[in-house]
Tab-separated table of C-alpha atoms in Angstrom:
chain	number	residue	atom	x	y	z
A	1	UNK	CA	-60.213	4.831	4.358
A	2	UNK	CA	-61.936	1.825	4.034
A	3	UNK	CA	-59.335	-0.650	3.027
A	4	UNK	CA	-57.136	0.487	5.954
A	5	UNK	CA	-56.239	-2.401	8.694
A	6	UNK	CA	-55.896	-1.760	12.254
A	7	UNK	CA	-52.475	-2.643	12.945
A	8	UNK	CA	-54.279	-3.335	17.131
A	9	UNK	CA	-56.687	-5.990	15.754
A	10	UNK	CA	-54.525	-8.997	15.537
A	11	UNK	CA	-52.681	-7.877	18.903
A	12	UNK	CA	-54.904	-10.457	20.847
A	13	UNK	CA	-54.754	-13.579	18.189
A	14	UNK	CA	-50.785	-12.636	18.195
A	15	UNK	CA	-50.178	-12.546	22.020
A	16	UNK	CA	-52.359	-15.800	22.132
A	17	UNK	CA	-50.216	-17.739	19.551
A	18	UNK	CA	-47.007	-16.407	21.323
A	19	UNK	CA	-48.123	-17.779	24.522
A	20	UNK	CA	-49.080	-21.292	23.282
A	21	UNK	CA	-46.406	-21.441	21.651
A	22	UNK	CA	-43.727	-20.679	24.608
A	23	UNK	CA	-45.913	-23.153	26.796
A	24	UNK	CA	-46.008	-26.826	27.654
A	25	UNK	CA	-48.420	-29.215	29.041
A	26	UNK	CA	-47.123	-30.200	32.595
A	27	UNK	CA	-49.105	-33.373	33.595
A	28	UNK	CA	-51.018	-33.514	36.887
A	29	UNK	CA	-48.934	-36.476	38.019
A	30	UNK	CA	-45.516	-37.449	37.265
A	31	UNK	CA	-43.824	-41.084	37.139
A	32	UNK	CA	-40.647	-39.364	39.090
A	33	UNK	CA	-40.705	-41.114	42.718
A	34	UNK	CA	-41.551	-38.379	45.084
A	35	UNK	CA	-39.435	-38.008	48.660
A	36	UNK	CA	-40.766	-39.866	51.445
A	37	UNK	CA	-43.385	-36.959	53.584
A	38	UNK	CA	-41.061	-37.078	56.406
A	39	UNK	CA	-37.733	-35.948	54.246
A	40	UNK	CA	-39.963	-33.347	52.886
A	41	UNK	CA	-40.860	-31.932	56.180
A	42	UNK	CA	-37.441	-32.064	57.386
A	43	UNK	CA	-36.436	-30.067	54.155
A	44	UNK	CA	-39.026	-27.525	54.533
A	45	UNK	CA	-37.660	-27.000	58.045
A	46	UNK	CA	-34.099	-26.674	57.175
A	47	UNK	CA	-35.264	-24.081	54.560
A	48	UNK	CA	-37.042	-22.329	57.220
A	49	UNK	CA	-33.972	-22.494	59.621
A	50	UNK	CA	-32.419	-20.780	56.839
A	51	UNK	CA	-34.326	-18.194	56.147
A	52	UNK	CA	-35.008	-17.414	59.636
A	53	UNK	CA	-31.475	-17.266	60.443
A	54	UNK	CA	-30.839	-14.729	57.568
A	55	UNK	CA	-33.726	-12.584	58.521
A	56	UNK	CA	-32.493	-12.997	62.394
A	57	UNK	CA	-29.126	-13.801	62.904
A	58	UNK	CA	-27.922	-15.043	65.940
A	59	UNK	CA	-26.131	-13.637	68.761
A	60	UNK	CA	-23.047	-15.451	67.850
A	61	UNK	CA	-23.030	-13.804	63.996
A	62	UNK	CA	-24.071	-10.286	65.724
A	63	UNK	CA	-20.965	-10.838	67.915
A	64	UNK	CA	-18.517	-11.651	64.899
A	65	UNK	CA	-19.823	-8.754	63.057
A	66	UNK	CA	-18.993	-6.202	65.951
A	67	UNK	CA	-15.779	-7.715	66.731
A	68	UNK	CA	-14.731	-7.304	62.885
A	69	UNK	CA	-16.245	-3.658	62.674
A	70	UNK	CA	-13.977	-3.178	66.438
A	71	UNK	CA	-10.793	-4.896	64.840
A	72	UNK	CA	-11.228	-2.793	61.358
A	73	UNK	CA	-11.763	0.283	63.539
A	74	UNK	CA	-8.478	-0.643	65.598
A	75	UNK	CA	-6.610	-0.625	62.428
A	76	UNK	CA	-7.553	2.382	61.029
A	77	UNK	CA	-6.852	3.876	64.034
A	78	UNK	CA	-3.273	2.165	63.893
A	79	UNK	CA	-2.712	3.545	60.329
A	80	UNK	CA	-3.777	7.100	61.347
A	81	UNK	CA	-2.042	7.660	64.332
A	82	UNK	CA	1.155	5.161	64.092
A	83	UNK	CA	4.713	6.739	63.824
A	84	UNK	CA	8.515	5.364	63.577
A	85	UNK	CA	8.630	5.998	67.301
A	86	UNK	CA	5.905	3.412	67.842
A	87	UNK	CA	7.009	-0.085	68.708
A	88	UNK	CA	4.658	-1.703	65.672
A	89	UNK	CA	5.820	0.875	63.224
A	90	UNK	CA	9.272	-1.203	61.666
A	91	UNK	CA	7.244	-4.611	61.812
A	92	UNK	CA	4.575	-3.689	60.102
A	93	UNK	CA	6.634	-1.584	57.454
A	94	UNK	CA	8.877	-5.082	57.231
A	95	UNK	CA	5.290	-7.383	56.690
A	96	UNK	CA	3.891	-4.819	54.154
A	97	UNK	CA	7.586	-4.331	52.427
A	98	UNK	CA	7.320	-6.595	49.213
A	99	UNK	CA	10.694	-7.102	47.191
A	100	UNK	CA	9.259	-9.340	44.302
A	101	UNK	CA	10.509	-12.951	43.993
A	102	UNK	CA	13.101	-13.853	46.715
A	103	UNK	CA	16.064	-15.383	45.594
A	104	UNK	CA	17.230	-18.734	46.350
A	105	UNK	CA	20.151	-20.183	47.994
A	106	UNK	CA	23.402	-21.823	46.165
A	107	UNK	CA	22.407	-25.768	45.126
A	108	UNK	CA	24.586	-28.659	45.356
A	109	UNK	CA	24.929	-30.929	42.286
A	110	UNK	CA	25.160	-34.487	42.386
A	111	UNK	CA	28.751	-34.361	42.193
A	112	UNK	CA	29.099	-32.122	44.940
A	113	UNK	CA	30.011	-29.026	42.607
A	114	UNK	CA	27.616	-25.495	43.545
A	115	UNK	CA	25.543	-23.909	41.184
A	116	UNK	CA	24.979	-20.243	42.015
A	117	UNK	CA	23.385	-18.163	38.882
A	118	UNK	CA	19.852	-19.106	37.794
A	119	UNK	CA	20.725	-21.328	34.849
A	120	UNK	CA	22.966	-23.308	36.506
A	121	UNK	CA	20.626	-24.157	39.398
A	122	UNK	CA	17.595	-24.933	36.472
A	123	UNK	CA	20.314	-27.346	35.370
A	124	UNK	CA	20.963	-28.887	38.662
A	125	UNK	CA	17.150	-29.158	39.577
A	126	UNK	CA	16.739	-30.875	36.004
A	127	UNK	CA	19.862	-33.510	36.936
A	128	UNK	CA	18.531	-34.286	40.526
A	129	UNK	CA	14.728	-35.166	39.269
A	130	UNK	CA	16.022	-37.298	36.401
A	131	UNK	CA	17.953	-39.006	38.506
A	132	UNK	CA	15.202	-39.485	41.011
A	133	UNK	CA	13.237	-40.387	38.277
A	134	UNK	CA	15.643	-43.126	36.735
A	135	UNK	CA	15.519	-46.830	37.628
A	136	UNK	CA	17.828	-47.905	40.685
A	137	UNK	CA	20.709	-50.001	38.819
A	138	UNK	CA	22.288	-50.880	42.160
A	139	UNK	CA	19.296	-52.984	43.555
A	140	UNK	CA	19.584	-56.413	45.067
A	141	UNK	CA	17.017	-58.590	42.862
A	142	UNK	CA	17.884	-61.743	44.621
A	143	UNK	CA	16.973	-59.979	47.807
A	144	UNK	CA	13.727	-58.296	46.264
A	145	UNK	CA	12.831	-61.963	45.054
A	146	UNK	CA	12.933	-63.079	48.533
A	147	UNK	CA	11.144	-60.366	50.046
A	148	UNK	CA	7.883	-60.810	47.733
A	149	UNK	CA	8.383	-64.943	48.097
A	150	UNK	CA	8.442	-64.476	51.883
A	151	UNK	CA	5.662	-61.665	51.469
A	152	UNK	CA	3.556	-64.015	49.608
A	153	UNK	CA	4.115	-66.819	51.602
A	154	UNK	CA	3.246	-65.149	54.925
A	155	UNK	CA	-0.233	-63.923	53.307
A	156	UNK	CA	-1.053	-67.472	52.259
A	157	UNK	CA	-0.820	-68.851	55.651
A	158	UNK	CA	-4.073	-68.870	57.422
A	159	UNK	CA	-4.671	-66.955	60.698
A	160	UNK	CA	-3.485	-68.217	63.978
A	161	UNK	CA	-6.944	-67.418	65.974
A	162	UNK	CA	-9.781	-65.672	64.658
A	163	UNK	CA	-10.307	-62.240	66.036
A	164	UNK	CA	-13.381	-61.446	68.764
A	165	UNK	CA	-16.050	-60.241	66.910
A	166	UNK	CA	-16.788	-56.555	67.121
A	167	UNK	CA	-20.071	-55.824	69.582
A	168	UNK	CA	-22.165	-52.888	68.596
A	169	UNK	CA	-20.805	-50.827	71.955
A	170	UNK	CA	-17.555	-50.830	70.428
A	171	UNK	CA	-18.985	-50.061	67.576
A	172	UNK	CA	-20.711	-47.079	69.257
A	173	UNK	CA	-17.962	-46.466	71.211
A	174	UNK	CA	-15.497	-45.415	68.375
A	175	UNK	CA	-18.558	-43.395	66.718
A	176	UNK	CA	-19.387	-41.351	69.844
A	177	UNK	CA	-15.321	-40.507	70.140
A	178	UNK	CA	-15.122	-39.205	66.513
A	179	UNK	CA	-14.836	-35.023	66.207
A	180	UNK	CA	-18.227	-33.727	64.839
A	181	UNK	CA	-15.978	-31.168	62.635
A	182	UNK	CA	-13.464	-33.441	61.067
A	183	UNK	CA	-13.731	-33.916	57.594
A	184	UNK	CA	-14.594	-36.923	56.241
A	185	UNK	CA	-12.439	-39.955	55.022
A	186	UNK	CA	-12.234	-41.506	51.700
A	187	UNK	CA	-15.636	-42.988	52.160
A	188	UNK	CA	-16.781	-39.211	52.285
A	189	UNK	CA	-19.114	-40.217	55.334
A	190	UNK	CA	-18.692	-37.573	58.009
A	191	UNK	CA	-18.848	-37.842	61.377
A	192	UNK	CA	-22.163	-36.283	61.821
A	193	UNK	CA	-23.460	-38.920	59.609
A	194	UNK	CA	-22.223	-41.615	61.200
A	195	UNK	CA	-23.725	-40.717	64.391
A	196	UNK	CA	-27.181	-40.475	63.017
A	197	UNK	CA	-26.079	-43.843	61.648
A	198	UNK	CA	-25.572	-45.111	64.915
A	199	UNK	CA	-29.059	-43.669	65.949
A	200	UNK	CA	-30.850	-46.215	63.564
A	201	UNK	CA	-28.823	-48.707	64.318
A	202	UNK	CA	-29.902	-49.189	67.586
A	203	UNK	CA	-33.604	-50.002	66.424
A	204	UNK	CA	-32.267	-53.340	65.194
């Protein structure tokens, strides 16, 4: 009919409107500071190494996979062939045996009495924790005051002699002695970062 409207005639306009509404203009240049060129190259090399390591596994990774496969095969063979006469049978049965919660032994109360059942043990633990968290009334306040006064006096004294200045060689020796795989300390600086810092320190 002449008055019919083709539903497909407005599709290009509708698609164009949807795309425009879901798009945003991105400036060619941003005010954000970019990383230095050498840092970007290092990141690019690191990502390339990760991709290369995933695509071409190293000999160590291949060895670990083969070793894990062999161990699994040996374990499966042991599970199939093990019998009560095997020397590892009873040890394996004991390791796989589960009996739920292991009962705790009897507890000794602060008054030297013994708690046997679970309710008495719970009360005993409560009394012990309460006793440990309560204030110590047997402390000698005069002795505590003397100790605090002596400590404050010694802290206020000037040092008898100035310590020798630390040389760069001493810092280098201590940093090189750090274990690479050791966990970082409270400052979150790992041994590897400290060694990198040492190389830059020699430039100054």
